[in-house]
mmCIF file of C-alpha atoms in Angstrom:
data_model
loop_
_atom_site.group_PDB
_atom_site.id
_atom_site.type_symbol
_atom_site.label_atom_id
_atom_site.label_comp_id
_atom_site.label_asym_id
_atom_site.label_seq_id
_atom_site.Cartn_x
_atom_site.Cartn_y
_atom_site.Cartn_z
ATOM 1 C CA MET A 1 0.025 0.030 -0.035
ATOM 2 C CA ALA A 2 0.880 3.530 -0.550
ATOM 3 C CA LEU A 3 2.259 5.458 2.334
ATOM 4 C CA THR A 4 0.052 7.735 4.119
ATOM 5 C CA ARG A 5 1.004 11.477 4.707
ATOM 6 C CA ASP A 6 1.800 10.708 8.306
ATOM 7 C CA GLN A 7 3.961 7.718 7.358
ATOM 8 C CA MET A 8 5.889 9.882 4.986
ATOM 9 C CA ALA A 9 6.517 12.329 7.746
ATOM 10 C CA GLN A 10 7.720 9.446 10.011
ATOM 11 C CA ARG A 11 10.181 8.289 7.233
ATOM 12 C CA VAL A 12 11.629 11.788 6.728
ATOM 13 C CA ALA A 13 12.024 12.165 10.515
ATOM 14 C CA GLN A 14 14.411 9.060 10.378
ATOM 15 C CA GLU A 15 16.841 11.363 8.529
ATOM 16 C CA LEU A 16 16.920 13.906 11.361
ATOM 17 C CA GLU A 17 20.160 14.096 13.425
ATOM 18 C CA ASP A 18 20.829 15.566 16.855
ATOM 19 C CA GLY A 19 21.662 19.279 16.641
ATOM 20 C CA PHE A 20 20.103 19.884 13.050
ATOM 21 C CA TYR A 21 18.439 23.096 12.007
ATOM 22 C CA VAL A 22 15.658 22.111 9.810
ATOM 23 C CA ASN A 23 13.186 24.015 7.592
ATOM 24 C CA LEU A 24 9.942 22.313 6.885
ATOM 25 C CA GLY A 25 7.939 23.354 3.830
ATOM 26 C CA ILE A 26 4.134 23.514 3.430
ATOM 27 C CA GLY A 27 2.121 20.382 3.300
ATOM 28 C CA ILE A 28 3.512 16.939 4.176
ATOM 29 C CA PRO A 29 6.790 18.395 5.414
ATOM 30 C CA THR A 30 5.078 20.206 8.355
ATOM 31 C CA LEU A 31 3.956 16.810 9.758
ATOM 32 C CA VAL A 32 7.608 15.964 10.454
ATOM 33 C CA ALA A 33 7.435 18.222 13.465
ATOM 34 C CA ASN A 34 5.116 15.629 15.109
ATOM 35 C CA HIS A 35 7.804 12.909 14.761
ATOM 36 C CA VAL A 36 11.036 14.357 16.094
ATOM 37 C CA PRO A 37 12.439 11.671 18.402
ATOM 38 C CA ASP A 38 12.097 12.546 22.128
ATOM 39 C CA ASN A 39 15.866 11.954 22.698
ATOM 40 C CA MET A 40 16.797 14.294 19.989
ATOM 41 C CA GLU A 41 17.300 18.090 19.903
ATOM 42 C CA VAL A 42 16.276 19.509 16.476
ATOM 43 C CA MET A 43 15.437 23.197 15.872
ATOM 44 C CA LEU A 44 12.781 23.654 13.227
ATOM 45 C CA GLN A 45 12.944 26.971 11.380
ATOM 46 C CA SER A 46 10.043 28.735 9.598
ATOM 47 C CA GLU A 47 10.950 31.429 6.965
ATOM 48 C CA ASN A 48 8.317 33.881 8.405
ATOM 49 C CA GLY A 49 10.659 34.241 11.465
ATOM 50 C CA LEU A 50 10.519 31.296 13.965
ATOM 51 C CA LEU A 51 13.402 29.300 15.038
ATOM 52 C CA GLY A 52 12.240 26.474 17.444
ATOM 53 C CA MET A 53 8.916 25.462 15.973
ATOM 54 C CA GLY A 54 7.218 22.746 17.802
ATOM 55 C CA ALA A 55 4.509 20.105 17.037
ATOM 56 C CA PHE A 56 1.034 21.163 15.926
ATOM 57 C CA PRO A 57 -1.000 22.488 18.892
ATOM 58 C CA THR A 58 -3.918 20.790 20.612
ATOM 59 C CA GLU A 59 -7.089 22.689 20.515
ATOM 60 C CA ASP A 60 -6.655 23.942 24.045
ATOM 61 C CA ALA A 61 -3.033 25.271 23.124
ATOM 62 C CA ILE A 62 -3.787 27.005 19.876
ATOM 63 C CA ASP A 63 -2.266 30.626 19.697
ATOM 64 C CA ALA A 64 -3.697 32.386 16.597
ATOM 65 C CA ASP A 65 -0.515 34.630 16.550
ATOM 66 C CA MET A 66 1.891 31.771 16.431
ATOM 67 C CA ILE A 67 2.029 30.504 12.795
ATOM 68 C CA ASN A 68 4.389 28.924 10.316
ATOM 69 C CA ALA A 69 4.969 30.156 6.785
ATOM 70 C CA GLY A 70 1.921 28.382 5.584
ATOM 71 C CA LYS A 71 -0.240 30.267 8.187
ATOM 72 C CA GLN A 72 -0.875 27.140 10.159
ATOM 73 C CA THR A 73 -0.959 27.496 13.918
ATOM 74 C CA VAL A 74 2.080 26.006 15.585
ATOM 75 C CA THR A 75 3.819 25.757 18.858
ATOM 76 C CA ALA A 76 7.288 26.859 20.024
ATOM 77 C CA VAL A 77 9.758 24.845 22.035
ATOM 78 C CA LYS A 78 11.678 26.071 24.965
ATOM 79 C CA GLY A 79 14.492 28.286 23.770
ATOM 80 C CA ALA A 80 12.634 29.310 20.496
ATOM 81 C CA SER A 81 13.401 32.736 18.944
ATOM 82 C CA ILE A 82 11.121 34.897 16.955
ATOM 83 C CA PHE A 83 12.534 37.471 14.372
ATOM 84 C CA SER A 84 11.967 39.198 11.168
ATOM 85 C CA SER A 85 11.598 37.411 7.821
ATOM 86 C CA ALA A 86 14.652 39.273 6.596
ATOM 87 C CA GLU A 87 16.805 37.599 9.347
ATOM 88 C CA SER A 88 15.226 34.319 8.658
ATOM 89 C CA PHE A 89 16.170 34.408 4.885
ATOM 90 C CA ALA A 90 19.604 35.518 5.836
ATOM 91 C CA MET A 91 19.941 32.180 7.801
ATOM 92 C CA ILE A 92 18.658 30.286 4.692
ATOM 93 C CA ARG A 93 20.809 32.118 2.142
ATOM 94 C CA GLY A 94 23.798 31.852 4.371
ATOM 95 C CA GLY A 95 23.695 28.160 4.310
ATOM 96 C CA HIS A 96 22.805 27.801 8.134
ATOM 97 C CA VAL A 97 19.981 25.270 7.597
ATOM 98 C CA ASP A 98 21.062 21.696 7.931
ATOM 99 C CA LEU A 99 18.163 20.026 6.225
ATOM 100 C CA THR A 100 15.369 21.346 4.112
ATOM 101 C CA VAL A 101 12.173 19.304 3.513
ATOM 102 C CA LEU A 102 9.727 20.531 0.883
ATOM 103 C CA GLY A 103 7.044 19.434 -1.550
ATOM 104 C CA ALA A 104 7.153 19.283 -5.348
ATOM 105 C CA PHE A 105 4.982 19.067 -8.479
ATOM 106 C CA GLU A 106 7.807 17.433 -10.512
ATOM 107 C CA VAL A 107 11.475 16.248 -9.962
ATOM 108 C CA ASP A 108 13.758 14.925 -12.837
ATOM 109 C CA VAL A 109 16.735 12.805 -13.174
ATOM 110 C CA ASN A 110 19.014 15.834 -13.224
ATOM 111 C CA GLY A 111 17.965 16.964 -9.788
ATOM 112 C CA ASN A 112 15.765 19.771 -11.122
ATOM 113 C CA ILE A 113 12.670 20.664 -9.236
ATOM 114 C CA ALA A 114 9.382 22.464 -10.136
ATOM 115 C CA SER A 115 7.332 23.342 -7.153
ATOM 116 C CA TRP A 116 5.906 26.791 -7.444
ATOM 117 C CA ILE A 117 3.385 27.100 -10.388
ATOM 118 C CA ILE A 118 1.174 25.166 -12.598
ATOM 119 C CA PRO A 119 -0.031 27.239 -15.495
ATOM 120 C CA ASN A 120 -3.800 28.244 -15.254
ATOM 121 C CA LYS A 121 -4.087 27.001 -11.720
ATOM 122 C CA LEU A 122 -4.228 29.064 -8.467
ATOM 123 C CA ILE A 123 -1.047 28.200 -6.432
ATOM 124 C CA LYS A 124 0.153 29.939 -3.342
ATOM 125 C CA GLY A 125 3.337 30.911 -5.226
ATOM 126 C CA MET A 126 7.105 30.577 -4.734
ATOM 127 C CA GLY A 127 7.334 31.545 -0.970
ATOM 128 C CA GLY A 128 10.855 30.730 0.264
ATOM 129 C CA ALA A 129 11.339 27.625 -1.912
ATOM 130 C CA MET A 130 13.770 29.164 -4.446
ATOM 131 C CA ASP A 131 15.951 30.430 -1.579
ATOM 132 C CA LEU A 132 15.699 27.153 0.263
ATOM 133 C CA VAL A 133 16.814 24.936 -2.581
ATOM 134 C CA ALA A 134 19.749 27.478 -3.429
ATOM 135 C CA GLY A 135 20.890 27.685 0.175
ATOM 136 C CA ALA A 136 20.751 24.099 1.406
ATOM 137 C CA GLU A 137 23.056 21.133 0.609
ATOM 138 C CA ASN A 138 20.741 18.575 2.159
ATOM 139 C CA ILE A 139 17.218 18.584 0.659
ATOM 140 C CA ILE A 140 14.468 16.020 0.841
ATOM 141 C CA VAL A 141 11.371 16.293 -1.464
ATOM 142 C CA THR A 142 8.134 14.711 -0.397
ATOM 143 C CA MET A 143 5.360 14.202 -2.965
ATOM 144 C CA THR A 144 3.020 11.635 -4.410
ATOM 145 C CA HIS A 145 4.673 9.463 -7.112
ATOM 146 C CA ALA A 146 2.072 10.126 -9.614
ATOM 147 C CA SER A 147 -0.777 12.576 -10.218
ATOM 148 C CA LYS A 148 -4.398 11.792 -9.564
ATOM 149 C CA ALA A 149 -4.606 11.005 -13.386
ATOM 150 C CA GLY A 150 -1.682 8.631 -12.878
ATOM 151 C CA GLU A 151 0.991 10.633 -14.530
ATOM 152 C CA SER A 152 4.388 10.225 -13.202
ATOM 153 C CA LYS A 153 6.034 13.239 -11.267
ATOM 154 C CA LEU A 154 9.446 11.659 -11.677
ATOM 155 C CA LEU A 155 10.535 12.719 -15.065
ATOM 156 C CA THR A 156 13.374 12.744 -17.523
ATOM 157 C CA ASN A 157 12.945 16.476 -17.717
ATOM 158 C CA CYS A 158 10.567 18.703 -15.772
ATOM 159 C CA THR A 159 7.778 20.307 -17.796
ATOM 160 C CA LEU A 160 6.807 23.052 -15.382
ATOM 161 C CA PRO A 161 8.829 26.195 -14.542
ATOM 162 C CA LEU A 162 11.764 25.289 -12.324
ATOM 163 C CA THR A 163 12.250 26.381 -8.755
ATOM 164 C CA GLY A 164 15.910 25.262 -8.854
ATOM 165 C CA GLN A 165 18.391 23.278 -11.007
ATOM 166 C CA ALA A 166 20.523 20.296 -10.110
ATOM 167 C CA CYS A 167 19.779 20.717 -6.497
ATOM 168 C CA ILE A 168 17.681 17.680 -5.469
ATOM 169 C CA LYS A 169 19.363 14.370 -4.413
ATOM 170 C CA LYS A 170 16.679 12.749 -2.213
ATOM 171 C CA VAL A 171 12.924 12.117 -2.993
ATOM 172 C CA LEU A 172 10.369 10.394 -0.697
ATOM 173 C CA THR A 173 7.147 9.572 -2.465
ATOM 174 C CA ASP A 174 4.152 7.649 -1.252
ATOM 175 C CA LEU A 175 5.703 4.531 -2.985
ATOM 176 C CA ALA A 176 9.493 4.791 -2.463
ATOM 177 C CA TRP A 177 12.624 6.397 -1.213
ATOM 178 C CA ILE A 178 14.636 7.452 -4.284
ATOM 179 C CA GLU A 179 18.138 9.123 -4.547
ATOM 180 C CA ILE A 180 19.252 10.866 -7.707
ATOM 181 C CA GLU A 181 22.724 9.803 -8.928
ATOM 182 C CA ASN A 182 24.554 10.367 -12.270
ATOM 183 C CA GLY A 183 21.432 11.376 -14.210
ATOM 184 C CA ALA A 184 19.113 8.638 -12.871
ATOM 185 C CA PHE A 185 16.683 7.808 -10.106
ATOM 186 C CA VAL A 186 18.092 5.089 -7.807
ATOM 187 C CA LEU A 187 15.454 3.024 -5.888
ATOM 188 C CA LYS A 188 16.665 2.756 -2.273
ATOM 189 C CA GLU A 189 13.596 1.708 -0.393
ATOM 190 C CA ARG A 190 9.891 0.811 -1.199
ATOM 191 C CA ALA A 191 6.745 1.305 0.806
ATOM 192 C CA PRO A 192 5.505 -1.806 2.616
ATOM 193 C CA GLY A 193 3.593 -3.960 0.183
ATOM 194 C CA VAL A 194 4.485 -1.929 -2.788
ATOM 195 C CA SER A 195 6.316 -3.846 -5.664
ATOM 196 C CA VAL A 196 9.286 -2.754 -7.567
ATOM 197 C CA GLU A 197 7.229 -3.334 -10.828
ATOM 198 C CA GLU A 198 4.530 -0.765 -9.639
ATOM 199 C CA ILE A 199 7.353 1.817 -8.828
ATOM 200 C CA GLN A 200 8.924 1.198 -12.152
ATOM 201 C CA ALA A 201 5.668 1.632 -14.005
ATOM 202 C CA LYS A 202 4.913 4.875 -12.379
ATOM 203 C CA THR A 203 8.438 6.406 -12.882
ATOM 204 C CA ALA A 204 8.887 8.123 -16.216
ATOM 205 C CA GLY A 205 12.572 9.040 -15.866
ATOM 206 C CA LYS A 206 15.468 6.455 -15.923
ATOM 207 C CA LEU A 207 15.240 4.269 -12.753
ATOM 208 C CA MET A 208 18.067 2.176 -11.555
ATOM 209 C CA ILE A 209 17.001 -0.780 -9.467
ATOM 210 C CA PRO A 210 19.487 -2.589 -7.216
ATOM 211 C CA GLU A 211 19.355 -6.313 -6.825
ATOM 212 C CA TYR A 212 17.636 -5.937 -3.524
ATOM 213 C CA VAL A 213 15.306 -3.116 -2.574
ATOM 214 C CA PRO A 214 14.200 -3.300 1.190
ATOM 215 C CA GLU A 215 10.862 -2.179 2.375
ATOM 216 C CA MET A 216 10.771 0.799 4.715
ATOM 217 C CA GLN A 217 10.701 0.084 8.432
ATOM 218 C CA PHE A 218 8.366 2.022 10.870
ATOM 219 C CA ALA A 219 8.405 1.732 14.648
ATOM 220 C CA GLU A 220 5.253 -0.026 16.039
#
């Protein structure tokens, strides 16, 4: 079965390391905040000016003035800092974010990403995505493997306007964990119960398949 949004967030959380400064984009990436291991200190950064973002609030803890870049209400951990968006983007552009997690419409075998506009559709816009992909070395893209119409989002060449070029190395879809190497997608892990054949059929770009592809593991 394809991964749920929450399972995707759990898988991304496995890539966190103690002491990391992490920016979470809008959508699935925001859910990663709920899966930071208890024994790990990670500072989550939001480009609207918050360092130390916590998990989503329960109903009795909602503060309408405490929001992330997607205007969702969030919490702040002990030691959090609030500042201007100018200072926030200086952190991003200066390369001070250890990991960026963001969504995308398309990714191709050259590591290009399209995430900000679909012609003739109302989309929120670029936001901080262009700065984030330019300022971060470690980026994880989270998205569905194919569109609702069944069209692959993992392409030979992106067809939509690009957010960044040759900047993506890791992609988590609802079907697989994939890394981009030498002009090809490399299948590293598959979602529990999902076959290699299904992943291959839904991947338009060149896909390299190792002899053994393990299933993703999740804590009980």
